[in-house]
mmCIF file of C-alpha atoms in Angstrom:
data_model
loop_
_atom_site.group_PDB
_atom_site.id
_atom_site.type_symbol
_atom_site.label_atom_id
_atom_site.label_comp_id
_atom_site.label_asym_id
_atom_site.label_seq_id
_atom_site.Cartn_x
_atom_site.Cartn_y
_atom_site.Cartn_z
ATOM 1 C CA ARG A 738 16.743 9.035 6.464
ATOM 2 C CA ILE A 739 18.777 5.900 6.208
ATOM 3 C CA ARG A 740 16.689 2.787 5.614
ATOM 4 C CA SER A 741 18.002 -0.599 6.771
ATOM 5 C CA LEU A 742 17.613 -3.571 4.595
ATOM 6 C CA TYR A 743 18.276 -6.713 6.645
ATOM 7 C CA LEU A 744 19.378 -9.925 4.941
ATOM 8 C CA ASN A 745 19.283 -13.532 6.560
ATOM 9 C CA ASP A 746 17.658 -12.384 9.394
ATOM 10 C CA GLN A 747 17.605 -16.215 10.856
ATOM 11 C CA ASP A 748 21.508 -16.362 10.594
ATOM 12 C CA ARG A 749 22.233 -13.288 12.784
ATOM 13 C CA ARG A 750 24.502 -15.508 14.917
ATOM 14 C CA CYS A 751 26.858 -13.151 16.926
ATOM 15 C CA LYS A 752 27.935 -10.599 14.452
ATOM 16 C CA GLY A 753 24.931 -8.400 14.475
ATOM 17 C CA ILE A 754 22.422 -7.955 11.922
ATOM 18 C CA HIS A 755 23.449 -8.421 8.111
ATOM 19 C CA MET A 756 22.268 -5.828 5.673
ATOM 20 C CA ASP A 757 23.235 -5.079 2.057
ATOM 21 C CA LEU A 758 25.023 -1.922 2.447
ATOM 22 C CA SER A 759 24.920 -0.961 -1.187
ATOM 23 C CA LYS A 760 21.107 -0.833 -1.172
ATOM 24 C CA LEU A 761 20.840 1.829 1.721
ATOM 25 C CA SER A 762 19.875 5.503 1.025
ATOM 26 C CA GLY A 763 21.163 8.738 2.640
ATOM 27 C CA HIS A 764 24.393 10.226 2.138
ATOM 28 C CA ILE A 765 28.460 9.481 2.531
ATOM 29 C CA TRP A 766 31.201 12.010 2.660
ATOM 30 C CA LEU A 767 33.647 11.631 -0.129
ATOM 31 C CA ASP A 768 36.756 14.017 -0.568
ATOM 32 C CA GLY A 769 34.953 16.871 0.948
ATOM 33 C CA GLU A 770 31.260 16.414 -0.596
ATOM 34 C CA MET A 771 28.314 15.104 0.720
ATOM 35 C CA VAL A 772 27.423 12.668 -1.840
ATOM 36 C CA PRO A 773 24.107 10.446 -2.346
ATOM 37 C CA TRP A 774 24.568 6.878 -1.159
ATOM 38 C CA GLN A 775 24.178 5.438 -4.517
ATOM 39 C CA GLU A 776 26.708 7.716 -6.006
ATOM 40 C CA ALA A 777 29.590 7.210 -3.646
ATOM 41 C CA ARG A 778 31.618 5.119 -5.954
ATOM 42 C CA VAL A 779 35.247 4.604 -6.555
ATOM 43 C CA HIS A 780 37.043 3.136 -9.893
ATOM 44 C CA VAL A 781 37.961 -0.660 -9.768
ATOM 45 C CA LEU A 782 41.521 0.074 -10.515
ATOM 46 C CA THR A 783 41.755 1.892 -7.000
ATOM 47 C CA HIS A 784 45.149 1.007 -5.327
ATOM 48 C CA THR A 785 43.569 0.336 -2.038
ATOM 49 C CA PHE A 786 41.196 -2.262 -3.359
ATOM 50 C CA HIS A 787 43.989 -4.329 -4.894
ATOM 51 C CA TYR A 788 46.646 -4.145 -2.128
ATOM 52 C CA GLY A 789 44.723 -2.986 1.030
ATOM 53 C CA LEU A 790 46.878 -0.142 1.975
ATOM 54 C CA GLY A 791 44.460 2.116 3.620
ATOM 55 C CA VAL A 792 43.451 3.058 7.350
ATOM 56 C CA PHE A 793 39.988 3.146 8.967
ATOM 57 C CA GLU A 794 38.157 3.895 12.233
ATOM 58 C CA GLY A 795 35.075 2.495 13.409
ATOM 59 C CA VAL A 796 32.963 4.937 15.377
ATOM 60 C CA ARG A 797 29.826 4.866 17.293
ATOM 61 C CA ALA A 798 27.224 7.469 17.810
ATOM 62 C CA TYR A 799 24.635 7.058 20.826
ATOM 63 C CA GLN A 800 21.380 8.915 21.568
ATOM 64 C CA THR A 801 21.784 10.692 24.846
ATOM 65 C CA PRO A 802 19.591 13.318 26.707
ATOM 66 C CA ASP A 803 21.385 16.003 24.731
ATOM 67 C CA GLY A 804 20.507 14.262 21.555
ATOM 68 C CA PRO A 805 22.939 12.090 19.139
ATOM 69 C CA CYS A 806 26.631 11.946 20.451
ATOM 70 C CA ILE A 807 29.827 10.530 19.092
ATOM 71 C CA PHE A 808 31.843 8.461 21.520
ATOM 72 C CA ARG A 809 35.189 9.525 21.806
ATOM 73 C CA LEU A 810 35.462 11.223 18.571
ATOM 74 C CA GLU A 811 38.590 13.042 18.567
ATOM 75 C CA ASP A 812 40.613 10.075 20.131
ATOM 76 C CA HIS A 813 39.232 7.785 17.161
ATOM 77 C CA THR A 814 40.353 10.763 14.712
ATOM 78 C CA ASP A 815 43.690 11.253 16.088
ATOM 79 C CA ARG A 816 44.176 7.555 15.761
ATOM 80 C CA LEU A 817 43.212 7.550 12.083
ATOM 81 C CA PHE A 818 45.976 10.374 11.508
ATOM 82 C CA ARG A 819 48.535 8.100 13.339
ATOM 83 C CA SER A 820 47.715 4.944 11.445
ATOM 84 C CA ALA A 821 48.076 7.330 8.183
ATOM 85 C CA HIS A 822 51.490 8.694 9.439
ATOM 86 C CA ILE A 823 52.666 5.394 10.079
ATOM 87 C CA LEU A 824 52.137 3.773 6.645
ATOM 88 C CA ARG A 825 52.966 7.334 4.859
ATOM 89 C CA MET A 826 49.863 8.303 3.622
ATOM 90 C CA ASP A 827 49.288 11.983 3.059
ATOM 91 C CA MET A 828 46.031 13.337 4.788
ATOM 92 C CA PRO A 829 44.263 15.755 2.433
ATOM 93 C CA PHE A 830 42.340 17.193 5.182
ATOM 94 C CA ASP A 831 43.056 18.199 8.736
ATOM 95 C CA LYS A 832 41.484 16.655 12.060
ATOM 96 C CA GLU A 833 38.732 19.390 12.456
ATOM 97 C CA THR A 834 37.395 18.863 8.946
ATOM 98 C CA LEU A 835 37.250 14.918 9.471
ATOM 99 C CA ASN A 836 35.254 15.416 12.838
ATOM 100 C CA ALA A 837 32.788 17.596 11.274
ATOM 101 C CA ALA A 838 32.459 15.424 8.526
ATOM 102 C CA GLN A 839 31.512 12.533 11.129
ATOM 103 C CA ARG A 840 28.987 14.720 12.881
ATOM 104 C CA ALA A 841 27.617 15.664 9.440
ATOM 105 C CA VAL A 842 26.877 11.987 8.397
ATOM 106 C CA VAL A 843 25.098 11.199 11.324
ATOM 107 C CA ARG A 844 23.004 14.700 11.120
ATOM 108 C CA GLU A 845 22.225 14.459 7.234
ATOM 109 C CA ASN A 846 21.140 11.025 7.560
ATOM 110 C CA GLY A 847 18.945 11.455 10.306
ATOM 111 C CA LEU A 848 20.395 8.956 12.785
ATOM 112 C CA ASP A 849 19.838 8.860 16.357
ATOM 113 C CA GLU A 850 22.473 6.243 16.914
ATOM 114 C CA ALA A 851 24.539 4.867 14.242
ATOM 115 C CA TYR A 852 27.857 3.144 13.157
ATOM 116 C CA ILE A 853 30.530 5.489 11.568
ATOM 117 C CA ARG A 854 33.255 4.620 9.403
ATOM 118 C CA PRO A 855 35.998 6.888 8.283
ATOM 119 C CA MET A 856 38.506 5.440 5.711
ATOM 120 C CA CYS A 857 41.540 6.734 3.844
ATOM 121 C CA PHE A 858 42.606 5.017 0.644
ATOM 122 C CA LEU A 859 44.892 5.344 -2.121
ATOM 123 C CA GLY A 860 43.490 6.303 -5.555
ATOM 124 C CA SER A 861 43.420 5.011 -9.040
ATOM 125 C CA GLU A 862 46.192 7.244 -10.157
ATOM 126 C CA GLY A 863 48.685 4.573 -10.364
ATOM 127 C CA MET A 864 49.341 0.764 -9.903
ATOM 128 C CA GLY A 865 52.162 -1.524 -8.027
ATOM 129 C CA LEU A 866 53.557 -1.886 -5.189
ATOM 130 C CA ARG A 867 55.643 1.470 -5.159
ATOM 131 C CA ALA A 868 52.382 3.059 -4.254
ATOM 132 C CA ASP A 869 54.076 6.241 -5.342
ATOM 133 C CA ASN A 870 52.333 9.592 -6.877
ATOM 134 C CA LEU A 871 48.848 8.343 -5.521
ATOM 135 C CA LYS A 872 46.323 10.619 -4.144
ATOM 136 C CA THR A 873 44.768 9.813 -0.699
ATOM 137 C CA HIS A 874 41.056 9.852 -0.751
ATOM 138 C CA VAL A 875 38.890 10.004 2.317
ATOM 139 C CA MET A 876 35.364 8.901 2.869
ATOM 140 C CA VAL A 877 33.257 8.914 5.901
ATOM 141 C CA ALA A 878 29.619 6.850 6.068
ATOM 142 C CA SER A 879 27.120 6.160 8.775
ATOM 143 C CA TRP A 880 24.404 3.681 8.884
ATOM 144 C CA PRO A 881 22.413 2.007 11.880
ATOM 145 C CA TRP A 882 24.145 -0.965 13.239
ATOM 146 C CA PRO A 883 22.141 -2.028 16.520
ATOM 147 C CA SER A 884 24.517 -4.437 17.678
ATOM 148 C CA TYR A 885 27.669 -6.239 16.509
ATOM 149 C CA MET A 886 27.277 -9.126 18.746
ATOM 150 C CA ASP A 887 24.156 -10.946 19.440
ATOM 151 C CA PRO A 888 22.397 -8.569 22.225
ATOM 152 C CA GLU A 889 21.621 -11.580 24.368
ATOM 153 C CA ALA A 890 25.804 -12.062 24.346
ATOM 154 C CA ARG A 891 25.736 -9.082 26.986
ATOM 155 C CA ASP A 892 24.242 -11.052 29.463
ATOM 156 C CA ARG A 893 24.942 -14.807 28.699
ATOM 157 C CA GLY A 894 28.526 -14.356 27.354
ATOM 158 C CA ILE A 895 30.011 -15.846 24.241
ATOM 159 C CA ARG A 896 32.024 -19.083 23.551
ATOM 160 C CA VAL A 897 35.418 -18.442 22.084
ATOM 161 C CA ALA A 898 38.072 -20.823 20.670
ATOM 162 C CA THR A 899 41.878 -19.927 20.100
ATOM 163 C CA SER A 900 42.444 -19.602 16.529
ATOM 164 C CA SER A 901 45.334 -21.388 14.787
ATOM 165 C CA TYR A 902 45.945 -18.326 12.975
ATOM 166 C CA THR A 903 49.055 -16.437 14.891
ATOM 167 C CA ARG A 904 48.295 -12.498 15.546
ATOM 168 C CA HIS A 905 50.619 -9.962 13.656
ATOM 169 C CA HIS A 906 54.302 -9.607 14.643
ATOM 170 C CA VAL A 907 55.593 -5.893 14.997
ATOM 171 C CA ASN A 908 58.302 -6.837 12.160
ATOM 172 C CA ILE A 909 55.716 -8.190 9.903
ATOM 173 C CA THR A 910 53.094 -5.330 9.890
ATOM 174 C CA MET A 911 52.737 -1.905 11.609
ATOM 175 C CA CYS A 912 50.508 -3.113 14.516
ATOM 176 C CA LYS A 913 49.556 0.270 15.626
ATOM 177 C CA ALA A 914 48.019 1.176 12.477
ATOM 178 C CA LYS A 915 44.440 0.367 12.107
ATOM 179 C CA ALA A 916 45.106 -0.808 8.565
ATOM 180 C CA ASN A 917 42.640 -2.416 6.248
ATOM 181 C CA GLY A 918 44.654 -5.169 4.985
ATOM 182 C CA ASN A 919 46.043 -6.337 8.519
ATOM 183 C CA TYR A 920 42.352 -7.474 8.835
ATOM 184 C CA ILE A 921 42.450 -10.382 6.615
ATOM 185 C CA ASN A 922 44.303 -12.023 9.691
ATOM 186 C CA SER A 923 40.998 -11.167 11.605
ATOM 187 C CA ILE A 924 38.533 -12.517 8.705
ATOM 188 C CA LEU A 925 40.391 -15.822 8.664
ATOM 189 C CA ALA A 926 40.463 -16.260 12.630
ATOM 190 C CA LEU A 927 36.672 -15.282 12.820
ATOM 191 C CA ARG A 928 35.896 -17.855 9.993
ATOM 192 C CA GLU A 929 37.657 -20.534 11.491
ATOM 193 C CA ALA A 930 36.048 -20.168 14.897
ATOM 194 C CA MET A 931 32.694 -19.715 13.628
ATOM 195 C CA ASP A 932 32.846 -22.797 11.310
ATOM 196 C CA ALA A 933 33.655 -24.521 14.477
ATOM 197 C CA GLY A 934 30.704 -23.552 16.479
ATOM 198 C CA PHE A 935 32.265 -20.837 18.393
ATOM 199 C CA GLU A 936 31.390 -16.959 18.550
ATOM 200 C CA GLU A 937 34.642 -15.412 18.474
ATOM 201 C CA ALA A 938 38.324 -16.118 18.205
ATOM 202 C CA LEU A 939 41.130 -15.673 20.424
ATOM 203 C CA LEU A 940 44.320 -14.926 18.688
ATOM 204 C CA LEU A 941 47.869 -15.617 20.080
ATOM 205 C CA ASP A 942 51.007 -13.844 19.259
ATOM 206 C CA ASN A 943 54.314 -15.343 17.655
ATOM 207 C CA GLU A 944 55.475 -16.277 21.065
ATOM 208 C CA GLY A 945 52.348 -18.136 22.147
ATOM 209 C CA TYR A 946 50.951 -15.514 24.252
ATOM 210 C CA VAL A 947 47.330 -14.068 24.288
ATOM 211 C CA ALA A 948 46.918 -11.200 21.899
ATOM 212 C CA GLU A 949 43.650 -10.214 21.177
ATOM 213 C CA GLY A 950 40.261 -11.218 19.780
ATOM 214 C CA SER A 951 39.686 -10.769 15.950
ATOM 215 C CA GLY A 952 38.427 -7.441 16.347
ATOM 216 C CA GLU A 953 38.537 -6.679 20.162
ATOM 217 C CA ASN A 954 41.019 -6.288 23.194
ATOM 218 C CA VAL A 955 40.702 -8.750 26.072
ATOM 219 C CA PHE A 956 40.460 -8.534 29.501
ATOM 220 C CA LEU A 957 40.786 -11.304 32.505
ATOM 221 C CA VAL A 958 39.738 -10.990 36.230
ATOM 222 C CA ARG A 959 41.091 -12.837 38.796
ATOM 223 C CA ASP A 960 40.787 -12.119 42.491
ATOM 224 C CA ASN A 961 39.301 -8.755 41.405
ATOM 225 C CA VAL A 962 42.380 -7.580 39.515
ATOM 226 C CA LEU A 963 42.092 -7.025 35.868
ATOM 227 C CA TYR A 964 44.724 -8.249 33.573
ATOM 228 C CA THR A 965 45.101 -7.161 29.771
ATOM 229 C CA PRO A 966 47.697 -7.868 27.408
ATOM 230 C CA GLU A 967 50.599 -5.565 26.718
ATOM 231 C CA LEU A 968 50.103 -3.470 23.408
ATOM 232 C CA THR A 969 53.154 -4.911 21.706
ATOM 233 C CA SER A 970 51.436 -6.409 18.815
ATOM 234 C CA CYS A 971 47.763 -5.225 19.923
ATOM 235 C CA LEU A 972 46.094 -2.508 18.571
ATOM 236 C CA GLU A 973 45.764 0.334 21.059
ATOM 237 C CA GLY A 974 41.792 0.141 21.671
ATOM 238 C CA ILE A 975 39.777 3.292 22.630
ATOM 239 C CA THR A 976 37.310 1.000 24.613
ATOM 240 C CA ARG A 977 40.244 -0.804 26.177
ATOM 241 C CA ASP A 978 41.402 2.664 27.427
ATOM 242 C CA SER A 979 37.781 3.641 28.372
ATOM 243 C CA ILE A 980 37.682 0.299 30.551
ATOM 244 C CA PHE A 981 41.105 1.663 32.074
ATOM 245 C CA ARG A 982 39.609 4.701 33.594
ATOM 246 C CA ILE A 983 36.190 3.434 34.375
ATOM 247 C CA ALA A 984 37.921 0.560 36.495
ATOM 248 C CA ALA A 985 40.229 3.097 38.131
ATOM 249 C CA ASP A 986 36.946 5.043 39.413
ATOM 250 C CA GLN A 987 35.712 1.895 40.705
ATOM 251 C CA GLY A 988 38.863 1.144 42.823
ATOM 252 C CA LEU A 989 39.994 -1.871 40.423
ATOM 253 C CA THR A 990 43.645 -2.485 39.707
ATOM 254 C CA VAL A 991 44.466 -3.105 35.944
ATOM 255 C CA LYS A 992 47.686 -4.613 35.142
ATOM 256 C CA GLU A 993 49.072 -4.866 31.559
ATOM 257 C CA LYS A 994 51.076 -8.325 31.320
ATOM 258 C CA ARG A 995 51.893 -11.197 29.052
ATOM 259 C CA ILE A 996 49.103 -13.660 29.473
ATOM 260 C CA THR A 997 49.299 -17.429 28.721
ATOM 261 C CA ARG A 998 46.451 -19.419 27.354
ATOM 262 C CA ASP A 999 45.772 -21.374 30.422
ATOM 263 C CA GLU A 1000 45.788 -18.389 32.573
ATOM 264 C CA VAL A 1001 42.641 -17.364 30.235
ATOM 265 C CA TYR A 1002 41.263 -21.096 31.503
ATOM 266 C CA VAL A 1003 41.450 -20.340 35.125
ATOM 267 C CA ALA A 1004 40.257 -16.719 34.889
ATOM 268 C CA ASP A 1005 37.307 -15.929 37.278
ATOM 269 C CA GLU A 1006 35.995 -13.641 34.672
ATOM 270 C CA ALA A 1007 36.864 -12.647 30.932
ATOM 271 C CA PHE A 1008 35.821 -10.297 28.451
ATOM 272 C CA PHE A 1009 36.033 -8.555 25.187
ATOM 273 C CA THR A 1010 36.135 -4.696 24.493
ATOM 274 C CA GLY A 1011 35.826 -2.726 21.094
ATOM 275 C CA THR A 1012 33.797 0.178 19.734
ATOM 276 C CA ALA A 1013 31.578 -2.257 17.867
ATOM 277 C CA ALA A 1014 31.753 -5.108 20.323
ATOM 278 C CA GLU A 1015 31.298 -2.687 23.242
ATOM 279 C CA VAL A 1016 31.824 -4.928 26.581
ATOM 280 C CA VAL A 1017 31.081 -8.528 25.738
ATOM 281 C CA PRO A 1018 31.596 -11.257 28.687
ATOM 282 C CA ILE A 1019 33.634 -14.675 27.714
ATOM 283 C CA ARG A 1020 31.565 -17.584 29.180
ATOM 284 C CA GLU A 1021 33.755 -20.282 27.806
ATOM 285 C CA VAL A 1022 37.234 -20.616 25.822
ATOM 286 C CA ASP A 1023 38.379 -23.750 24.245
ATOM 287 C CA HIS A 1024 35.239 -25.849 25.746
ATOM 288 C CA ARG A 1025 36.474 -24.630 29.241
ATOM 289 C CA ARG A 1026 34.047 -23.115 31.266
ATOM 290 C CA ILE A 1027 35.321 -19.169 32.321
ATOM 291 C CA GLY A 1028 34.338 -18.793 36.001
ATOM 292 C CA SER A 1029 30.649 -19.414 36.628
ATOM 293 C CA GLY A 1030 30.228 -19.702 32.864
ATOM 294 C CA THR A 1031 27.963 -16.639 32.759
ATOM 295 C CA ARG A 1032 28.657 -12.757 33.104
ATOM 296 C CA GLY A 1033 30.539 -12.023 36.335
ATOM 297 C CA PRO A 1034 30.173 -9.105 38.549
ATOM 298 C CA VAL A 1035 33.226 -7.244 37.830
ATOM 299 C CA THR A 1036 32.264 -7.553 34.009
ATOM 300 C CA GLU A 1037 28.602 -6.746 34.660
ATOM 301 C CA THR A 1038 29.744 -3.449 36.565
ATOM 302 C CA LEU A 1039 32.401 -2.189 34.109
ATOM 303 C CA GLN A 1040 29.690 -3.121 31.130
ATOM 304 C CA ARG A 1041 26.959 -1.075 32.822
ATOM 305 C CA ILE A 1042 29.007 2.014 33.457
ATOM 306 C CA TYR A 1043 30.297 1.917 30.062
ATOM 307 C CA LEU A 1044 26.704 1.482 28.178
ATOM 308 C CA GLU A 1045 25.405 4.124 30.583
ATOM 309 C CA SER A 1046 28.315 6.435 29.900
ATOM 310 C CA VAL A 1047 28.025 6.195 25.925
ATOM 311 C CA ARG A 1048 24.374 7.451 26.225
ATOM 312 C CA GLY A 1049 24.974 10.223 28.693
ATOM 313 C CA GLY A 1050 24.310 8.453 31.974
ATOM 314 C CA GLN A 1051 27.481 8.896 33.475
ATOM 315 C CA PRO A 1052 28.258 12.769 34.088
ATOM 316 C CA GLN A 1053 31.802 12.099 35.203
ATOM 317 C CA TYR A 1054 32.581 10.880 31.497
ATOM 318 C CA ALA A 1055 30.817 13.881 29.747
ATOM 319 C CA ASP A 1056 34.132 14.571 28.089
ATOM 320 C CA TRP A 1057 33.598 11.481 26.153
ATOM 321 C CA LEU A 1058 30.731 12.635 23.954
ATOM 322 C CA ALA A 1059 30.661 14.901 21.154
ATOM 323 C CA PRO A 1060 27.238 16.353 20.249
ATOM 324 C CA VAL A 1061 26.342 15.768 16.621
ATOM 325 C CA VAL A 1062 24.437 19.342 16.642
ATOM 326 C CA ASN A 1063 26.852 21.809 18.161
#
């Protein structure tokens, strides 16, 4: 069973628990084999390590009445393959194999709940920007990651700052690919926000419209209508899609549109969504209080149903759950 080694417990801030992942024990699926955790290594001249051309997913498994289940497993794997296709990475395994690998790492590591990280990367068969004659390698790891955000943030909400860093433009990088290198932008934006005393960043696109958080999609609520940015330069979030379905089932309207920064300031409610972050209320943006300055009723309803769904508490969404043990 994986043992978690937590570091800097007093400095958890909003991004969950820090741990030295290299010191965990268990197994990692690497190129078709289950490898002991400490032996899952690659060469320092691995191409992706130098240039960032790789694709990955963030997936969660939750404890349910039927045992551990992976949330929207096939949807995550489908997006992984789309990302690889966009970046012209030839996949050496089919989707069924990677779905089985994700189940296996949770099962082999004895985890009731887990964060799962599949990643495809180019090997050390060559160097340079041509990126030709390279083999695509695949790994899948899983470990306990109780909360990406501070658990209290689910109730009280988080403070957000608009970033000075612009989100990607569609002709600068491939925005629909969940690509490793794309997240340099996210790291810079998040560090800037946290250094200024905030908990998350809000990024604008190249025209000044709201895009997304550093690793989350964003929603606003005004007069009981949900608004979220169009998916021009944003990642097509799976949690975002889940909220669309939950909202529709609750009789709520969701509109995709361009959103200006001042529209965020005057929203009744706002929240982020993401596999790691789940559903997190936003209580303040750029020193402006959002709504009442705490989690609003629409956010609370959507958050509650979502968190119940991932743990098997909403039978109408049972199709989202893939049991770890078939």
